mmCIF file of C-alpha atoms and ligand atoms in Angstrom:
data_model
loop_
_atom_site.group_PDB
_atom_site.id
_atom_site.type_symbol
_atom_site.label_atom_id
_atom_site.label_comp_id
_atom_site.label_asym_id
_atom_site.label_seq_id
_atom_site.Cartn_x
_atom_site.Cartn_y
_atom_site.Cartn_z
ATOM 1 C CA MET A 1 -3.308 -23.202 11.618
ATOM 2 C CA LYS A 2 -3.517 -22.620 7.878
ATOM 3 C CA ALA A 3 -0.377 -23.192 5.793
ATOM 4 C CA PHE A 4 1.299 -19.961 4.623
ATOM 5 C CA THR A 5 4.327 -18.530 2.846
ATOM 6 C CA TYR A 6 6.287 -15.668 4.444
ATOM 7 C CA VAL A 7 8.924 -13.612 2.627
ATOM 8 C CA GLY A 8 11.004 -11.105 4.654
ATOM 9 C CA LEU A 9 12.315 -8.229 2.532
ATOM 10 C CA PRO A 10 15.920 -7.093 3.199
ATOM 11 C CA ALA A 11 16.312 -3.629 4.656
ATOM 12 C CA ARG A 12 18.551 -1.972 7.161
ATOM 13 C CA VAL A 13 16.572 0.380 9.439
ATOM 14 C CA VAL A 14 17.974 3.023 11.683
ATOM 15 C CA PHE A 15 15.252 4.405 13.926
ATOM 16 C CA GLY A 16 15.123 7.174 16.562
ATOM 17 C CA VAL A 17 14.953 10.866 17.330
ATOM 18 C CA GLY A 18 18.151 12.326 15.854
ATOM 19 C CA ALA A 19 18.865 9.258 13.678
ATOM 20 C CA LEU A 20 19.575 11.485 10.724
ATOM 21 C CA ALA A 21 22.954 12.253 12.308
ATOM 22 C CA GLN A 22 23.926 8.669 11.310
ATOM 23 C CA LEU A 23 23.567 9.454 7.572
ATOM 24 C CA PRO A 24 27.342 9.785 6.936
ATOM 25 C CA ALA A 25 28.021 6.455 8.637
ATOM 26 C CA GLU A 26 25.226 4.826 6.667
ATOM 27 C CA LEU A 27 26.684 6.151 3.384
ATOM 28 C CA ASP A 28 30.004 4.616 4.451
ATOM 29 C CA ARG A 29 28.283 1.264 4.826
ATOM 30 C CA LEU A 30 26.999 1.562 1.280
ATOM 31 C CA GLY A 31 30.412 2.648 0.077
ATOM 32 C CA ALA A 32 28.772 5.771 -1.394
ATOM 33 C CA LYS A 33 30.709 8.944 -2.192
ATOM 34 C CA ARG A 34 28.436 10.857 -4.639
ATOM 35 C CA ALA A 35 24.923 11.285 -3.305
ATOM 36 C CA LEU A 36 22.023 12.697 -5.310
ATOM 37 C CA LEU A 37 19.438 14.054 -2.817
ATOM 38 C CA LEU A 38 15.782 14.159 -3.787
ATOM 39 C CA SER A 39 12.750 16.067 -2.508
ATOM 40 C CA THR A 40 9.567 17.834 -3.530
ATOM 41 C CA PRO A 41 9.708 21.638 -4.146
ATOM 42 C CA GLU A 42 7.978 22.046 -0.761
ATOM 43 C CA GLN A 43 10.860 20.248 1.085
ATOM 44 C CA SER A 44 13.633 21.847 -0.931
ATOM 45 C CA ASP A 45 15.042 23.753 2.035
ATOM 46 C CA ALA A 46 14.957 20.653 4.256
ATOM 47 C CA VAL A 47 16.874 18.567 1.676
ATOM 48 C CA ARG A 48 19.391 21.280 1.047
ATOM 49 C CA ARG A 49 20.200 21.358 4.779
ATOM 50 C CA VAL A 50 20.775 17.649 4.638
ATOM 51 C CA ALA A 51 23.018 18.065 1.562
ATOM 52 C CA ALA A 52 25.029 20.805 3.247
ATOM 53 C CA SER A 53 25.698 18.483 6.203
ATOM 54 C CA LEU A 54 27.254 15.969 3.801
ATOM 55 C CA GLY A 55 29.838 18.372 2.319
ATOM 56 C CA ASP A 56 31.345 17.144 -0.936
ATOM 57 C CA ARG A 57 29.658 13.748 -0.671
ATOM 58 C CA ALA A 58 26.489 15.526 -1.833
ATOM 59 C CA ALA A 59 26.865 15.526 -5.596
ATOM 60 C CA GLY A 60 23.594 17.383 -6.177
ATOM 61 C CA VAL A 61 20.018 18.049 -5.231
ATOM 62 C CA TYR A 62 16.929 17.391 -7.361
ATOM 63 C CA ASP A 63 13.854 18.942 -5.795
ATOM 64 C CA LYS A 64 11.098 18.393 -8.380
ATOM 65 C CA ALA A 65 9.502 15.200 -7.055
ATOM 66 C CA ALA A 66 5.719 15.190 -7.661
ATOM 67 C CA MET A 67 2.678 13.064 -6.631
ATOM 68 C CA HIS A 68 2.394 9.766 -8.569
ATOM 69 C CA VAL A 69 5.820 10.186 -10.301
ATOM 70 C CA PRO A 70 5.105 11.729 -13.721
ATOM 71 C CA ILE A 71 7.314 9.988 -16.337
ATOM 72 C CA GLU A 72 8.805 13.322 -17.455
ATOM 73 C CA VAL A 73 10.049 14.033 -13.948
ATOM 74 C CA ALA A 74 11.381 10.499 -13.571
ATOM 75 C CA GLU A 75 13.314 10.780 -16.856
ATOM 76 C CA ASP A 76 14.726 14.179 -15.969
ATOM 77 C CA ALA A 77 15.894 12.873 -12.550
ATOM 78 C CA ARG A 78 17.418 9.788 -14.144
ATOM 79 C CA ARG A 79 19.385 12.060 -16.508
ATOM 80 C CA VAL A 80 20.627 14.195 -13.559
ATOM 81 C CA ALA A 81 21.667 11.032 -11.693
ATOM 82 C CA ARG A 82 23.675 9.863 -14.738
ATOM 83 C CA GLU A 83 25.287 13.263 -15.326
ATOM 84 C CA LEU A 84 26.357 13.595 -11.682
ATOM 85 C CA GLN A 85 27.598 9.988 -11.672
ATOM 86 C CA ALA A 86 25.651 9.537 -8.452
ATOM 87 C CA ASP A 87 26.352 6.304 -6.585
ATOM 88 C CA VAL A 88 23.410 6.616 -4.136
ATOM 89 C CA GLY A 89 19.978 8.348 -4.197
ATOM 90 C CA ILE A 90 18.881 9.813 -0.848
ATOM 91 C CA THR A 91 15.176 10.559 -0.636
ATOM 92 C CA VAL A 92 13.984 12.998 1.988
ATOM 93 C CA GLY A 93 10.207 13.174 1.965
ATOM 94 C CA GLY A 94 6.942 11.282 1.671
ATOM 95 C CA GLY A 95 5.756 8.680 -0.843
ATOM 96 C CA SER A 96 6.150 11.042 -3.803
ATOM 97 C CA THR A 97 9.851 11.611 -3.135
ATOM 98 C CA THR A 98 10.534 7.927 -2.250
ATOM 99 C CA GLY A 99 8.669 7.060 -5.501
ATOM 100 C CA LEU A 100 11.061 9.248 -7.567
ATOM 101 C CA GLY A 101 14.061 7.523 -6.034
ATOM 102 C CA LYS A 102 12.463 4.189 -6.941
ATOM 103 C CA ALA A 103 11.965 5.342 -10.545
ATOM 104 C CA ILE A 104 15.673 6.075 -10.816
ATOM 105 C CA ALA A 105 16.603 2.752 -9.276
ATOM 106 C CA LEU A 106 14.298 0.840 -11.576
ATOM 107 C CA THR A 107 16.378 1.679 -14.666
ATOM 108 C CA SER A 108 19.803 2.101 -13.101
ATOM 109 C CA SER A 109 19.873 -0.080 -9.945
ATOM 110 C CA LEU A 110 21.130 3.022 -8.074
ATOM 111 C CA PRO A 111 20.933 2.113 -4.352
ATOM 112 C CA ILE A 112 18.402 4.204 -2.434
ATOM 113 C CA LEU A 113 18.686 5.430 1.094
ATOM 114 C CA ALA A 114 15.283 6.623 2.210
ATOM 115 C CA VAL A 115 14.517 9.197 4.923
ATOM 116 C CA PRO A 116 10.739 9.137 5.182
ATOM 117 C CA THR A 117 8.872 12.207 6.533
ATOM 118 C CA THR A 118 5.262 10.973 6.204
ATOM 119 C CA TYR A 119 3.529 7.740 7.155
ATOM 120 C CA ALA A 120 3.076 6.466 3.523
ATOM 121 C CA GLY A 121 5.383 3.454 3.977
ATOM 122 C CA SER A 122 6.686 3.264 0.417
ATOM 123 C CA GLU A 123 10.253 2.931 1.749
ATOM 124 C CA MET A 124 9.486 -0.626 2.916
ATOM 125 C CA THR A 125 8.061 -1.919 -0.403
ATOM 126 C CA PRO A 126 9.415 -3.105 -3.737
ATOM 127 C CA ILE A 127 6.360 -1.407 -5.366
ATOM 128 C CA TYR A 128 6.936 1.460 -7.802
ATOM 129 C CA GLY A 129 4.501 3.676 -9.705
ATOM 130 C CA LEU A 130 4.902 5.871 -12.783
ATOM 131 C CA THR A 131 2.318 8.085 -14.438
ATOM 132 C CA GLU A 132 2.310 8.479 -18.199
ATOM 133 C CA GLY A 133 -0.467 10.137 -20.302
ATOM 134 C CA GLY A 134 -2.655 10.432 -17.203
ATOM 135 C CA MET A 135 -2.412 6.650 -16.432
ATOM 136 C CA LYS A 136 -0.554 5.426 -13.358
ATOM 137 C CA LYS A 137 1.145 2.081 -13.787
ATOM 138 C CA THR A 138 2.474 0.188 -10.778
ATOM 139 C CA GLY A 139 4.745 -2.832 -10.599
ATOM 140 C CA ARG A 140 7.056 -4.730 -8.216
ATOM 141 C CA ASP A 141 10.770 -4.916 -8.682
ATOM 142 C CA ALA A 142 13.449 -5.861 -6.109
ATOM 143 C CA ARG A 143 15.811 -3.130 -7.450
ATOM 144 C CA VAL A 144 13.597 -0.343 -6.184
ATOM 145 C CA LEU A 145 13.509 -1.460 -2.513
ATOM 146 C CA PRO A 146 15.609 1.045 -0.497
ATOM 147 C CA ARG A 147 18.777 -0.528 0.934
ATOM 148 C CA THR A 148 18.762 1.616 4.046
ATOM 149 C CA VAL A 149 15.959 3.517 5.765
ATOM 150 C CA ILE A 150 16.580 6.189 8.432
ATOM 151 C CA TYR A 151 13.425 6.961 10.459
ATOM 152 C CA ASP A 152 13.905 10.137 12.404
ATOM 153 C CA PRO A 153 10.704 11.235 14.104
ATOM 154 C CA SER A 154 12.034 14.818 14.516
ATOM 155 C CA LEU A 155 11.691 15.228 10.739
ATOM 156 C CA THR A 156 7.932 14.593 10.948
ATOM 157 C CA VAL A 157 7.048 17.397 13.430
ATOM 158 C CA SER A 158 6.641 19.804 10.462
ATOM 159 C CA LEU A 159 3.916 17.601 8.913
ATOM 160 C CA SER A 160 0.655 19.441 9.581
ATOM 161 C CA ALA A 161 -1.969 17.952 11.823
ATOM 162 C CA ALA A 162 -4.296 17.424 8.871
ATOM 163 C CA LEU A 163 -1.690 15.681 6.740
ATOM 164 C CA SER A 164 -0.508 13.642 9.701
ATOM 165 C CA ALA A 165 -3.992 12.359 10.330
ATOM 166 C CA ALA A 166 -4.637 11.467 6.684
ATOM 167 C CA SER A 167 -1.226 9.906 6.195
ATOM 168 C CA GLY A 168 -1.602 7.931 9.410
ATOM 169 C CA MET A 169 -4.949 6.501 8.229
ATOM 170 C CA ASN A 170 -3.339 5.656 4.902
ATOM 171 C CA ALA A 171 -0.850 3.565 6.903
ATOM 172 C CA ILE A 172 -3.648 1.982 8.905
ATOM 173 C CA ALA A 173 -5.283 1.032 5.561
ATOM 174 C CA HIS A 174 -2.124 -0.938 4.642
ATOM 175 C CA CYS A 175 -2.411 -2.870 7.903
ATOM 176 C CA VAL A 176 -6.116 -3.489 7.588
ATOM 177 C CA GLU A 177 -5.891 -5.019 4.118
ATOM 178 C CA ALA A 178 -2.711 -6.992 4.903
ATOM 179 C CA MET A 179 -4.701 -8.844 7.577
ATOM 180 C CA TYR A 180 -7.359 -10.126 5.147
ATOM 181 C CA ALA A 181 -5.302 -10.248 1.926
ATOM 182 C CA GLN A 182 -5.269 -13.457 -0.097
ATOM 183 C CA ASP A 183 -1.643 -14.061 0.977
ATOM 184 C CA ALA A 184 -2.072 -12.906 4.556
ATOM 185 C CA ASN A 185 0.157 -14.761 7.096
ATOM 186 C CA PRO A 186 0.404 -14.717 10.853
ATOM 187 C CA ILE A 187 3.802 -12.959 10.932
ATOM 188 C CA ILE A 188 2.588 -9.969 8.893
ATOM 189 C CA SER A 189 -0.665 -9.975 10.802
ATOM 190 C CA LEU A 190 1.295 -9.504 14.051
ATOM 191 C CA MET A 191 3.066 -6.447 12.568
ATOM 192 C CA ALA A 192 -0.152 -5.076 11.032
ATOM 193 C CA GLU A 193 -2.036 -5.310 14.336
ATOM 194 C CA GLU A 194 0.805 -3.591 16.204
ATOM 195 C CA GLY A 195 0.935 -0.971 13.460
ATOM 196 C CA ILE A 196 -2.752 -0.101 13.935
ATOM 197 C CA ARG A 197 -2.348 -0.019 17.707
ATOM 198 C CA ALA A 198 0.674 2.316 17.547
ATOM 199 C CA LEU A 199 -0.976 4.685 15.038
ATOM 200 C CA ALA A 200 -4.394 4.742 16.709
ATOM 201 C CA ALA A 201 -2.773 5.553 20.050
ATOM 202 C CA SER A 202 -0.461 8.318 18.740
ATOM 203 C CA LEU A 203 -2.443 10.183 16.042
ATOM 204 C CA PRO A 204 -4.939 11.809 18.450
ATOM 205 C CA ILE A 205 -2.034 13.130 20.502
ATOM 206 C CA ILE A 206 -0.219 14.425 17.363
ATOM 207 C CA ILE A 207 -3.264 16.348 16.125
ATOM 208 C CA ARG A 208 -3.435 18.187 19.449
ATOM 209 C CA ASN A 209 0.331 18.733 19.604
ATOM 210 C CA PRO A 210 2.221 18.027 16.336
ATOM 211 C CA LYS A 211 5.549 18.575 18.133
ATOM 212 C CA ASP A 212 5.072 15.726 20.655
ATOM 213 C CA LEU A 213 8.161 13.607 19.842
ATOM 214 C CA GLU A 214 7.060 10.601 21.809
ATOM 215 C CA ALA A 215 3.768 10.398 19.848
ATOM 216 C CA ARG A 216 5.662 11.194 16.591
ATOM 217 C CA SER A 217 8.028 8.258 17.302
ATOM 218 C CA GLU A 218 5.136 5.897 18.032
ATOM 219 C CA ALA A 219 3.357 6.944 14.797
ATOM 220 C CA LEU A 220 6.463 6.529 12.636
ATOM 221 C CA TYR A 221 7.057 3.115 14.197
ATOM 222 C CA GLY A 222 3.472 2.209 13.308
ATOM 223 C CA ALA A 223 3.992 3.531 9.775
ATOM 224 C CA TRP A 224 7.139 1.365 9.420
ATOM 225 C CA LEU A 225 5.098 -1.722 10.396
ATOM 226 C CA ALA A 226 2.385 -0.668 7.954
ATOM 227 C CA GLY A 227 4.915 -0.296 5.142
ATOM 228 C CA ILE A 228 6.238 -3.797 5.811
ATOM 229 C CA SER A 229 2.635 -5.088 5.698
ATOM 230 C CA LEU A 230 2.006 -3.298 2.366
ATOM 231 C CA GLY A 231 5.195 -4.673 0.912
ATOM 232 C CA ALA A 232 4.634 -8.259 2.007
ATOM 233 C CA ALA A 233 0.890 -8.933 1.496
ATOM 234 C CA GLY A 234 -1.304 -8.305 -1.516
ATOM 235 C CA MET A 235 -3.954 -5.638 -1.217
ATOM 236 C CA ALA A 236 -7.726 -5.928 -1.766
ATOM 237 C CA LEU A 237 -10.895 -3.930 -2.475
ATOM 238 C CA HIS A 238 -9.897 -0.832 -0.501
ATOM 239 C CA HIS A 239 -6.624 -0.273 -2.381
ATOM 240 C CA LYS A 240 -8.366 -0.969 -5.696
ATOM 241 C CA LEU A 241 -11.011 1.719 -4.996
ATOM 242 C CA CYS A 242 -8.325 4.219 -3.916
ATOM 243 C CA HIS A 243 -6.208 3.537 -6.968
ATOM 244 C CA THR A 244 -9.304 3.998 -9.148
ATOM 245 C CA LEU A 245 -10.282 7.243 -7.453
ATOM 246 C CA GLY A 246 -6.680 8.614 -7.329
ATOM 247 C CA GLY A 247 -5.821 7.548 -10.851
ATOM 248 C CA THR A 248 -8.962 8.643 -12.722
ATOM 249 C CA TRP A 249 -10.036 11.735 -10.696
ATOM 250 C CA ASN A 250 -6.656 12.663 -9.231
ATOM 251 C CA LEU A 251 -8.086 12.758 -5.698
ATOM 252 C CA PRO A 252 -5.468 13.343 -2.974
ATOM 253 C CA HIS A 253 -3.842 10.045 -1.991
ATOM 254 C CA ALA A 254 -3.922 9.966 1.801
ATOM 255 C CA GLU A 255 -7.316 11.744 2.240
ATOM 256 C CA THR A 256 -8.961 9.324 -0.218
ATOM 257 C CA HIS A 257 -7.623 6.335 1.738
ATOM 258 C CA ALA A 258 -8.948 7.780 4.968
ATOM 259 C CA ILE A 259 -12.483 8.317 3.659
ATOM 260 C CA VAL A 260 -12.837 4.988 1.892
ATOM 261 C CA LEU A 261 -11.304 2.763 4.595
ATOM 262 C CA PRO A 262 -14.206 2.393 7.071
ATOM 263 C CA HIS A 263 -16.526 1.554 4.194
ATOM 264 C CA ALA A 264 -14.161 -0.998 2.660
ATOM 265 C CA ALA A 265 -13.816 -2.631 6.081
ATOM 266 C CA ARG A 266 -17.619 -2.664 6.410
ATOM 267 C CA TYR A 267 -17.839 -4.437 3.026
ATOM 268 C CA ASN A 268 -15.470 -7.149 4.173
ATOM 269 C CA ARG A 269 -16.574 -7.363 7.794
ATOM 270 C CA ASP A 270 -18.539 -10.595 7.643
ATOM 271 C CA ALA A 271 -16.144 -12.303 5.249
ATOM 272 C CA ALA A 272 -13.021 -11.737 7.347
ATOM 273 C CA PRO A 273 -14.140 -12.092 11.024
ATOM 274 C CA GLU A 274 -10.715 -12.907 12.432
ATOM 275 C CA ALA A 275 -9.011 -9.951 10.854
ATOM 276 C CA MET A 276 -11.912 -7.697 11.950
ATOM 277 C CA ALA A 277 -11.557 -8.904 15.597
ATOM 278 C CA ARG A 278 -7.858 -8.060 15.527
ATOM 279 C CA ILE A 279 -8.417 -4.679 13.929
ATOM 280 C CA ALA A 280 -11.069 -3.859 16.539
ATOM 281 C CA ARG A 281 -8.748 -4.975 19.339
ATOM 282 C CA ALA A 282 -5.928 -2.760 18.023
ATOM 283 C CA LEU A 283 -8.308 0.202 17.849
ATOM 284 C CA GLY A 284 -9.702 -0.462 21.308
ATOM 285 C CA ALA A 285 -13.131 -0.600 19.651
ATOM 286 C CA LYS A 286 -16.052 -3.090 19.648
ATOM 287 C CA ASP A 287 -16.278 -3.223 15.834
ATOM 288 C CA ALA A 288 -13.622 -2.616 13.160
ATOM 289 C CA PRO A 289 -15.494 -0.430 10.551
ATOM 290 C CA THR A 290 -17.194 1.866 13.111
ATOM 291 C CA GLY A 291 -13.954 1.946 15.158
ATOM 292 C CA LEU A 292 -12.072 3.231 12.101
ATOM 293 C CA TYR A 293 -14.836 5.767 11.339
ATOM 294 C CA ASP A 294 -14.865 7.041 14.914
ATOM 295 C CA LEU A 295 -11.038 7.407 15.016
ATOM 296 C CA GLU A 296 -11.277 9.515 11.850
ATOM 297 C CA LEU A 297 -13.979 11.718 13.343
ATOM 298 C CA LYS A 298 -11.754 12.206 16.402
ATOM 299 C CA LEU A 299 -8.841 13.183 14.166
ATOM 300 C CA GLY A 300 -10.976 15.861 12.416
ATOM 301 C CA LEU A 301 -10.531 14.302 8.968
ATOM 302 C CA LYS A 302 -12.795 14.971 6.023
ATOM 303 C CA MET A 303 -15.402 12.152 6.051
ATOM 304 C CA LYS A 304 -17.058 12.519 2.605
ATOM 305 C CA LEU A 305 -15.717 11.799 -0.875
ATOM 306 C CA ALA A 306 -18.043 14.679 -1.910
ATOM 307 C CA ASP A 307 -15.572 17.058 -0.076
ATOM 308 C CA LEU A 308 -12.700 15.912 -2.277
ATOM 309 C CA GLY A 309 -14.357 17.213 -5.462
ATOM 310 C CA ILE A 310 -15.673 14.033 -7.126
ATOM 311 C CA LYS A 311 -19.300 14.249 -8.386
ATOM 312 C CA ALA A 312 -22.125 11.865 -7.405
ATOM 313 C CA ALA A 313 -22.531 11.014 -11.094
ATOM 314 C CA ASP A 314 -18.910 9.771 -11.281
ATOM 315 C CA LEU A 315 -19.494 7.038 -8.756
ATOM 316 C CA VAL A 316 -21.193 4.735 -11.305
ATOM 317 C CA TYR A 317 -18.110 4.872 -13.491
ATOM 318 C CA ALA A 318 -15.765 4.443 -10.466
ATOM 319 C CA ALA A 319 -17.754 1.326 -9.364
ATOM 320 C CA ARG A 320 -17.529 -0.072 -12.855
ATOM 321 C CA ILE A 321 -13.709 0.359 -13.135
ATOM 322 C CA ALA A 322 -13.156 -0.979 -9.619
ATOM 323 C CA THR A 323 -15.185 -4.156 -10.297
ATOM 324 C CA GLU A 324 -14.040 -4.878 -13.881
ATOM 325 C CA ALA A 325 -10.598 -6.154 -12.891
ATOM 326 C CA PRO A 326 -10.858 -6.441 -9.081
ATOM 327 C CA TYR A 327 -8.038 -7.366 -6.702
ATOM 328 C CA PRO A 328 -8.626 -10.610 -4.724
ATOM 329 C CA ASN A 329 -10.914 -9.758 -1.843
ATOM 330 C CA PRO A 330 -12.504 -11.698 1.035
ATOM 331 C CA ALA A 331 -16.122 -10.721 0.213
ATOM 332 C CA ALA A 332 -17.278 -11.362 -3.385
ATOM 333 C CA ILE A 333 -17.016 -8.264 -5.563
ATOM 334 C CA ASP A 334 -20.452 -7.173 -6.610
ATOM 335 C CA TYR A 335 -21.055 -4.059 -8.772
ATOM 336 C CA ALA A 336 -24.220 -2.942 -6.936
ATOM 337 C CA GLN A 337 -22.700 -3.362 -3.509
ATOM 338 C CA VAL A 338 -19.471 -1.570 -4.453
ATOM 339 C CA LEU A 339 -21.596 1.287 -5.866
ATOM 340 C CA GLU A 340 -23.439 1.429 -2.519
ATOM 341 C CA LEU A 341 -20.090 1.478 -0.664
ATOM 342 C CA LEU A 342 -18.974 4.431 -2.742
ATOM 343 C CA GLN A 343 -22.333 6.208 -2.206
ATOM 344 C CA ASN A 344 -21.944 5.742 1.568
ATOM 345 C CA ALA A 345 -18.352 7.095 1.392
ATOM 346 C CA PHE A 346 -19.518 9.997 -0.819
ATOM 347 C CA ALA A 347 -22.115 10.983 1.827
ATOM 348 C CA GLY A 348 -19.775 10.172 4.789
ATOM 349 C CA ARG A 349 -22.310 7.799 6.456
ATOM 350 C CA ARG A 350 -21.272 5.881 9.563
ATOM 351 C CA PRO A 351 -20.744 2.275 8.407
ATOM 352 C CA ALA A 352 -23.008 0.688 11.006
HETATM 353 P P1 NAD B 401 3.655 13.251 -0.570
HETATM 354 O O1 NAD B 401 4.978 12.554 -0.515
HETATM 355 O O2 NAD B 401 3.117 13.651 -1.882
HETATM 356 O O3 NAD B 401 3.738 14.477 0.474
HETATM 357 C C1 NAD B 401 2.642 15.415 0.528
HETATM 358 C C2 NAD B 401 3.209 16.780 0.761
HETATM 359 O O4 NAD B 401 3.693 16.922 2.053
HETATM 360 C C3 NAD B 401 4.378 17.173 -0.137
HETATM 361 O O5 NAD B 401 4.281 18.502 -0.514
HETATM 362 C C4 NAD B 401 5.580 16.936 0.731
HETATM 363 O O6 NAD B 401 6.721 17.670 0.340
HETATM 364 C C5 NAD B 401 5.042 17.385 2.060
HETATM 365 N N1 NAD B 401 5.718 16.788 3.217
HETATM 366 C C6 NAD B 401 6.112 15.515 3.367
HETATM 367 N N2 NAD B 401 6.647 15.349 4.591
HETATM 368 C C7 NAD B 401 6.597 16.527 5.205
HETATM 369 C C8 NAD B 401 7.031 16.972 6.487
HETATM 370 N N3 NAD B 401 7.543 16.130 7.391
HETATM 371 N N4 NAD B 401 6.852 18.293 6.790
HETATM 372 C C9 NAD B 401 6.284 19.095 5.904
HETATM 373 N N5 NAD B 401 5.859 18.755 4.673
HETATM 374 C C10 NAD B 401 6.035 17.476 4.351
HETATM 375 O O7 NAD B 401 2.519 12.368 0.157
HETATM 376 P P2 NAD B 401 2.495 10.840 0.707
HETATM 377 O O8 NAD B 401 1.135 10.602 1.126
HETATM 378 O O9 NAD B 401 3.618 10.575 1.641
HETATM 379 O O10 NAD B 401 2.809 10.004 -0.590
HETATM 380 C C11 NAD B 401 1.823 9.778 -1.609
HETATM 381 C C12 NAD B 401 2.449 9.137 -2.818
HETATM 382 O O11 NAD B 401 3.196 7.957 -2.421
HETATM 383 C C13 NAD B 401 1.397 8.656 -3.813
HETATM 384 O O12 NAD B 401 1.862 8.888 -5.105
HETATM 385 C C14 NAD B 401 1.297 7.192 -3.491
HETATM 386 O O13 NAD B 401 0.796 6.458 -4.609
HETATM 387 C C15 NAD B 401 2.685 6.810 -3.138
HETATM 388 N N6 NAD B 401 2.854 5.640 -2.273
HETATM 389 C C16 NAD B 401 3.559 4.618 -2.781
HETATM 390 C C17 NAD B 401 3.731 3.464 -2.029
HETATM 391 C C18 NAD B 401 4.533 2.307 -2.572
HETATM 392 O O14 NAD B 401 4.727 1.313 -1.904
HETATM 393 N N7 NAD B 401 5.033 2.418 -3.806
HETATM 394 C C19 NAD B 401 3.200 3.386 -0.772
HETATM 395 C C20 NAD B 401 2.490 4.479 -0.253
HETATM 396 C C21 NAD B 401 2.301 5.616 -1.064
#
């Protein structure tokens, strides 16, 4: 066995249908009396219901979280947290809302209690992102890691079938890259493989019946494992491409991950055979890249970058940015091959 380093990140996780009822007890554990609750405008009603259930322990609601955490929103939310003298931030939502909580914690060390409602996995990572002047900067800081996470699958039934499928593939992407990352280790690979298995088994059921709580539980469990994988192991070519496409062309986060993933896996297939065998096994497929592609077809996802609004002529620039300062990757990074990968993803070709 190869030598490795494993770091477990601290987090208290409360998981299960109805787990949100434990929110007051979890606030007690944190010694919190003045909660600032955060959400996007779309989830304002949901977060206000949670606030109402807390009575006067809810000091306020801030419902302007937005994708990629614009700095103006972060600064406004930090001001509100200061003015309310909040002693905890409760995030109710997907990666955008968790990201806003992290932005507040980054400058104030406000403890965060996360209640995730998508499969993005941000709640398990010390990674934050902030967007200023059209540029997204990311970093790692222990202060932004949520102290407590409440996973309640019943909060995910309102996530549409399309968003569930894309968000679930985003989570699978974290697992895939964690298995062949430069700092991959056998403990994280165990979680990543189980994460793929749980998501691949549950997502097809969810898109047929978004209210199936058993499948929703399985998917959220997989997303939790995927978040741990993302937080613990570095990411490679796939995440670099998605950050490039999301950052420069503002393509939707989860959908971009879903389209690029089979092609990034194909790029790395021969350079990471052990990881690919585990991914294929978790998918119940013969081959990892085509197994991922076929799962996405079954989920009814968009399969072409062309469908997300990027132009064929932009691919040359995207390939250049993605190869100029690449993340460590099992297969050597080659401009012409990365361009070919993007062209295949643009056209939605099966990565045979
Ligand atoms: P999102 O948080 O932007 O949510 C998408 C939309 O779905 C929003 O309108 C949201 O309000 C809505 N929504 C969320 N849950 C819902 C539910 N259960 N029912 C109905 N509507 C719901 O999307 P996301 O994909 O979860 O997060 C993407 C963002 O998270 C990106 O900015 C990405 O960079 C970031 N992210 C960060 C990390 C990290 O470790 N820092 C990890 C993953 C993603």
